[in-house]
């Protein structure tokens, strides 16, 4: 319950940052003030602030508090392992998802075979989803889910969060992914679906794994370069020698 409360608090603060109630360069209220404001424990407030810190929305400065950083509204962190639905919720994008295709297949789709030549998996579930922002197409996500470990994918999970379904319903533990980002010439099909004004598209190709290193998902995510900028927000991990 505490983690759920912390997430709700983080989302509320993020919303206030987006609407400039907490402006870039200013400091959030102190932990004591936030504890009183949200009627919760200091530990829960700290967990909420840590979520915002991880997203790059704030920077904790010792002795001063949490400063609001300038993270553009349509900037997508690409190094994390989050579903679009989770990003949509945490970043408050008010995006809409349309499922264009959800079918089982015994053959790895051609473009996947081209982008992942090392992949020998044949049987799986093909999923294609169009992401709309302000009713305009922005991202086309194409996923190939391996069977096994994923035998079925309900439409409700495809419309919302695949990862929540995998973790909460199937008990799988999503762990890490490798990603490659390129700018490529768009096909006529991509130009039509994304309403591209030119013939270039940004492609994020990723291969995702479970905690036991089992691969379970290939993703080709096509982005309209006119609508998004990509930000890889990283924090240095200071590993001290023994």
Tab-separated table of C-alpha atoms in Angstrom:
chain	number	residue	atom	x	y	z
A	1	UNK	CA	0.000	0.000	0.000
A	2	UNK	CA	2.880	2.350	0.826
A	3	UNK	CA	4.420	1.962	-2.629
A	4	UNK	CA	1.021	2.575	-4.240
A	5	UNK	CA	0.563	5.736	-2.159
A	6	UNK	CA	4.064	6.888	-3.086
A	7	UNK	CA	3.288	6.420	-6.786
A	8	UNK	CA	0.083	8.460	-6.480
A	9	UNK	CA	1.994	11.251	-4.742
A	10	UNK	CA	4.736	11.168	-7.414
A	11	UNK	CA	2.090	11.392	-10.145
A	12	UNK	CA	0.397	14.350	-8.436
A	13	UNK	CA	3.689	16.235	-8.043
A	14	UNK	CA	4.591	15.434	-11.672
A	15	UNK	CA	1.260	16.865	-12.762
A	16	UNK	CA	1.938	20.058	-10.780
A	17	UNK	CA	5.371	20.319	-12.421
A	18	UNK	CA	3.843	19.962	-15.886
A	19	UNK	CA	1.293	22.696	-15.141
A	20	UNK	CA	4.075	24.909	-13.735
A	21	UNK	CA	2.696	24.990	-10.203
A	22	UNK	CA	6.237	23.916	-9.359
A	23	UNK	CA	8.412	25.771	-11.869
A	24	UNK	CA	11.690	24.659	-13.410
A	25	UNK	CA	14.593	25.800	-11.207
A	26	UNK	CA	12.439	26.128	-8.090
A	27	UNK	CA	12.415	23.790	-5.108
A	28	UNK	CA	9.593	21.505	-4.091
A	29	UNK	CA	8.127	21.900	-0.597
A	30	UNK	CA	10.227	20.217	2.079
A	31	UNK	CA	9.693	16.574	2.984
A	32	UNK	CA	7.959	17.695	6.205
A	33	UNK	CA	5.629	19.980	4.239
A	34	UNK	CA	4.841	17.233	1.718
A	35	UNK	CA	4.181	14.805	4.573
A	36	UNK	CA	1.546	17.178	5.978
A	37	UNK	CA	0.175	18.062	2.534
A	38	UNK	CA	-0.457	14.424	1.565
A	39	UNK	CA	-1.237	13.141	5.064
A	40	UNK	CA	1.286	10.342	4.914
A	41	UNK	CA	4.604	9.218	6.360
A	42	UNK	CA	7.973	10.731	5.570
A	43	UNK	CA	9.121	7.362	4.222
A	44	UNK	CA	6.294	7.380	1.648
A	45	UNK	CA	7.162	10.932	0.586
A	46	UNK	CA	10.806	9.940	0.147
A	47	UNK	CA	9.787	7.017	-2.085
A	48	UNK	CA	7.669	9.389	-4.178
A	49	UNK	CA	10.577	11.809	-4.542
A	50	UNK	CA	12.886	8.939	-5.506
A	51	UNK	CA	10.525	8.032	-8.346
A	52	UNK	CA	10.626	11.633	-9.610
A	53	UNK	CA	14.395	11.670	-9.159
A	54	UNK	CA	14.761	8.496	-11.260
A	55	UNK	CA	12.630	10.018	-14.030
A	56	UNK	CA	14.863	13.073	-14.093
A	57	UNK	CA	12.090	15.449	-13.031
A	58	UNK	CA	13.886	16.616	-9.884
A	59	UNK	CA	17.427	16.769	-8.509
A	60	UNK	CA	18.023	16.353	-4.790
A	61	UNK	CA	20.480	18.930	-3.456
A	62	UNK	CA	21.822	18.315	0.019
A	63	UNK	CA	20.780	20.992	2.482
A	64	UNK	CA	18.403	22.657	0.021
A	65	UNK	CA	15.822	20.096	-1.077
A	66	UNK	CA	14.508	18.882	-4.437
A	67	UNK	CA	14.957	21.176	-7.427
A	68	UNK	CA	12.624	20.871	-10.426
A	69	UNK	CA	14.545	19.996	-13.611
A	70	UNK	CA	13.680	20.915	-17.177
A	71	UNK	CA	12.505	17.636	-18.696
A	72	UNK	CA	10.487	18.394	-21.821
A	73	UNK	CA	6.923	17.094	-21.799
A	74	UNK	CA	7.430	14.975	-24.863
A	75	UNK	CA	10.873	13.694	-23.998
A	76	UNK	CA	10.968	9.936	-23.645
A	77	UNK	CA	13.579	8.190	-21.514
A	78	UNK	CA	14.663	5.297	-23.710
A	79	UNK	CA	17.040	3.426	-21.417
A	80	UNK	CA	14.432	2.322	-18.895
A	81	UNK	CA	12.268	-0.798	-19.032
A	82	UNK	CA	8.767	0.644	-18.950
A	83	UNK	CA	5.657	0.065	-20.975
A	84	UNK	CA	4.151	2.929	-22.949
A	85	UNK	CA	1.157	2.805	-20.602
A	86	UNK	CA	3.441	3.274	-17.597
A	87	UNK	CA	5.219	6.199	-19.277
A	88	UNK	CA	1.875	7.660	-20.288
A	89	UNK	CA	0.754	7.549	-16.663
A	90	UNK	CA	3.993	8.764	-15.072
A	91	UNK	CA	4.576	11.567	-17.598
A	92	UNK	CA	0.892	12.500	-17.897
A	93	UNK	CA	0.838	12.507	-21.696
A	94	UNK	CA	-2.891	11.674	-21.994
A	95	UNK	CA	-2.045	9.455	-24.934
A	96	UNK	CA	-4.385	6.962	-26.586
A	97	UNK	CA	-3.551	3.472	-27.832
A	98	UNK	CA	-5.210	1.763	-30.800
A	99	UNK	CA	-4.573	-1.936	-31.349
A	100	UNK	CA	-4.181	-2.472	-35.103
A	101	UNK	CA	-3.180	-6.131	-35.104
A	102	UNK	CA	-3.085	-8.951	-32.531
A	103	UNK	CA	-2.481	-12.370	-34.058
A	104	UNK	CA	-0.622	-15.599	-33.423
A	105	UNK	CA	1.923	-16.476	-36.076
A	106	UNK	CA	4.261	-19.356	-36.857
A	107	UNK	CA	6.680	-17.126	-38.715
A	108	UNK	CA	8.828	-14.234	-37.534
A	109	UNK	CA	7.596	-11.172	-39.499
A	110	UNK	CA	9.992	-10.099	-42.259
A	111	UNK	CA	11.136	-6.792	-40.776
A	112	UNK	CA	11.854	-8.460	-37.419
A	113	UNK	CA	13.959	-11.086	-39.168
A	114	UNK	CA	15.886	-8.277	-40.860
A	115	UNK	CA	16.491	-6.266	-37.697
A	116	UNK	CA	17.174	-9.278	-35.455
A	117	UNK	CA	19.128	-11.659	-37.739
A	118	UNK	CA	20.390	-13.650	-34.740
A	119	UNK	CA	16.855	-14.523	-33.652
A	120	UNK	CA	15.761	-18.080	-34.427
A	121	UNK	CA	12.331	-17.855	-32.782
A	122	UNK	CA	9.519	-18.588	-35.234
A	123	UNK	CA	6.284	-19.012	-33.289
A	124	UNK	CA	4.845	-16.101	-31.350
A	125	UNK	CA	2.265	-13.350	-31.002
A	126	UNK	CA	2.419	-10.329	-33.291
A	127	UNK	CA	1.063	-7.074	-31.885
A	128	UNK	CA	0.826	-3.715	-33.616
A	129	UNK	CA	-0.313	-0.601	-31.741
A	130	UNK	CA	-0.656	3.021	-32.801
A	131	UNK	CA	-0.027	5.641	-30.106
A	132	UNK	CA	-1.863	8.919	-30.498
A	133	UNK	CA	-1.081	12.162	-28.724
A	134	UNK	CA	-3.701	14.929	-28.939
A	135	UNK	CA	-5.513	12.672	-31.439
A	136	UNK	CA	-2.501	12.689	-33.762
A	137	UNK	CA	-0.407	9.574	-34.547
A	138	UNK	CA	3.002	9.736	-32.876
A	139	UNK	CA	4.364	6.211	-32.375
A	140	UNK	CA	3.774	2.856	-34.054
A	141	UNK	CA	4.826	-0.002	-31.772
A	142	UNK	CA	5.270	-3.457	-33.313
A	143	UNK	CA	5.926	-6.327	-30.886
A	144	UNK	CA	6.707	-9.999	-31.335
A	145	UNK	CA	6.135	-11.976	-28.111
A	146	UNK	CA	7.690	-15.415	-27.858
A	147	UNK	CA	5.611	-18.528	-27.205
A	148	UNK	CA	6.689	-19.781	-24.777
A	149	UNK	CA	6.842	-18.106	-22.295
A	150	UNK	CA	3.734	-16.140	-23.395
A	151	UNK	CA	1.007	-18.440	-24.672
A	152	UNK	CA	-1.814	-15.905	-24.885
A	153	UNK	CA	-2.221	-12.120	-24.823
A	154	UNK	CA	-5.693	-10.754	-24.047
A	155	UNK	CA	-6.844	-7.704	-26.008
A	156	UNK	CA	-7.288	-5.823	-22.730
A	157	UNK	CA	-3.584	-6.299	-21.938
A	158	UNK	CA	-2.613	-5.184	-25.442
A	159	UNK	CA	-4.679	-2.032	-25.032
A	160	UNK	CA	-3.148	-1.239	-21.657
A	161	UNK	CA	0.147	-2.577	-20.292
A	162	UNK	CA	1.692	-5.824	-21.509
A	163	UNK	CA	4.209	-5.757	-18.675
A	164	UNK	CA	1.550	-5.472	-15.975
A	165	UNK	CA	-0.141	-8.521	-17.479
A	166	UNK	CA	3.121	-10.480	-17.655
A	167	UNK	CA	4.140	-9.601	-14.111
A	168	UNK	CA	0.782	-9.583	-12.302
A	169	UNK	CA	-1.131	-12.277	-14.191
A	170	UNK	CA	1.575	-14.622	-15.487
A	171	UNK	CA	4.053	-14.086	-12.642
A	172	UNK	CA	6.963	-13.368	-15.001
A	173	UNK	CA	9.786	-11.021	-13.968
A	174	UNK	CA	10.734	-8.513	-16.686
A	175	UNK	CA	14.364	-7.564	-16.138
A	176	UNK	CA	16.336	-5.843	-18.927
A	177	UNK	CA	16.506	-4.938	-22.605
A	178	UNK	CA	19.019	-4.066	-25.291
A	179	UNK	CA	18.098	-1.178	-27.602
A	180	UNK	CA	19.314	0.268	-30.874
A	181	UNK	CA	18.202	3.648	-32.227
A	182	UNK	CA	18.427	4.561	-35.909
A	183	UNK	CA	16.920	7.040	-38.326
A	184	UNK	CA	15.634	5.287	-41.424
A	185	UNK	CA	13.656	5.829	-44.586
A	186	UNK	CA	9.966	5.274	-43.941
A	187	UNK	CA	7.874	2.924	-46.032
A	188	UNK	CA	4.631	4.131	-47.562
A	189	UNK	CA	2.772	2.111	-44.929
A	190	UNK	CA	4.617	3.917	-42.100
A	191	UNK	CA	4.120	7.297	-43.714
A	192	UNK	CA	0.396	6.676	-43.871
A	193	UNK	CA	-0.026	5.317	-40.340
A	194	UNK	CA	2.119	8.002	-38.697
A	195	UNK	CA	0.967	10.801	-41.029
A	196	UNK	CA	4.613	11.650	-41.696
A	197	UNK	CA	5.399	14.908	-43.461
A	198	UNK	CA	8.688	13.512	-44.792
A	199	UNK	CA	10.065	10.080	-45.565
A	200	UNK	CA	12.207	9.600	-42.454
A	201	UNK	CA	11.310	7.798	-39.239
A	202	UNK	CA	13.088	7.134	-35.940
A	203	UNK	CA	13.298	3.436	-35.114
A	204	UNK	CA	13.973	2.055	-31.629
A	205	UNK	CA	14.622	-1.677	-31.917
A	206	UNK	CA	14.749	-3.578	-28.640
A	207	UNK	CA	15.084	-7.126	-27.378
A	208	UNK	CA	13.713	-7.744	-23.867
A	209	UNK	CA	14.580	-10.438	-21.340
A	210	UNK	CA	13.225	-11.978	-18.157
A	211	UNK	CA	15.262	-12.137	-14.956
A	212	UNK	CA	16.506	-15.641	-15.853
A	213	UNK	CA	17.863	-14.173	-19.154
A	214	UNK	CA	15.084	-15.763	-21.234
A	215	UNK	CA	14.245	-13.517	-24.221
A	216	UNK	CA	10.500	-12.878	-24.463
A	217	UNK	CA	9.923	-9.837	-26.690
A	218	UNK	CA	11.198	-8.127	-29.815
A	219	UNK	CA	10.018	-4.563	-30.403
A	220	UNK	CA	10.233	-2.223	-33.366
A	221	UNK	CA	9.039	1.194	-32.243
A	222	UNK	CA	8.607	3.748	-35.044
A	223	UNK	CA	8.495	7.399	-33.955
A	224	UNK	CA	7.483	10.503	-35.855
A	225	UNK	CA	10.666	12.626	-35.622
A	226	UNK	CA	8.632	15.837	-35.831
A	227	UNK	CA	6.790	15.103	-32.579
A	228	UNK	CA	9.327	13.697	-30.144
A	229	UNK	CA	12.828	14.187	-28.899
A	230	UNK	CA	14.541	11.354	-27.096
A	231	UNK	CA	16.337	11.866	-23.818
A	232	UNK	CA	18.496	9.270	-22.129
A	233	UNK	CA	18.523	10.438	-18.520
A	234	UNK	CA	21.307	8.742	-16.593
A	235	UNK	CA	22.578	9.044	-13.051
A	236	UNK	CA	26.167	8.146	-12.216
A	237	UNK	CA	26.541	5.174	-9.891
A	238	UNK	CA	29.608	5.818	-7.762
A	239	UNK	CA	31.198	2.390	-7.205
A	240	UNK	CA	33.936	2.717	-4.626
A	241	UNK	CA	36.955	0.373	-4.805
A	242	UNK	CA	37.343	-2.087	-1.940
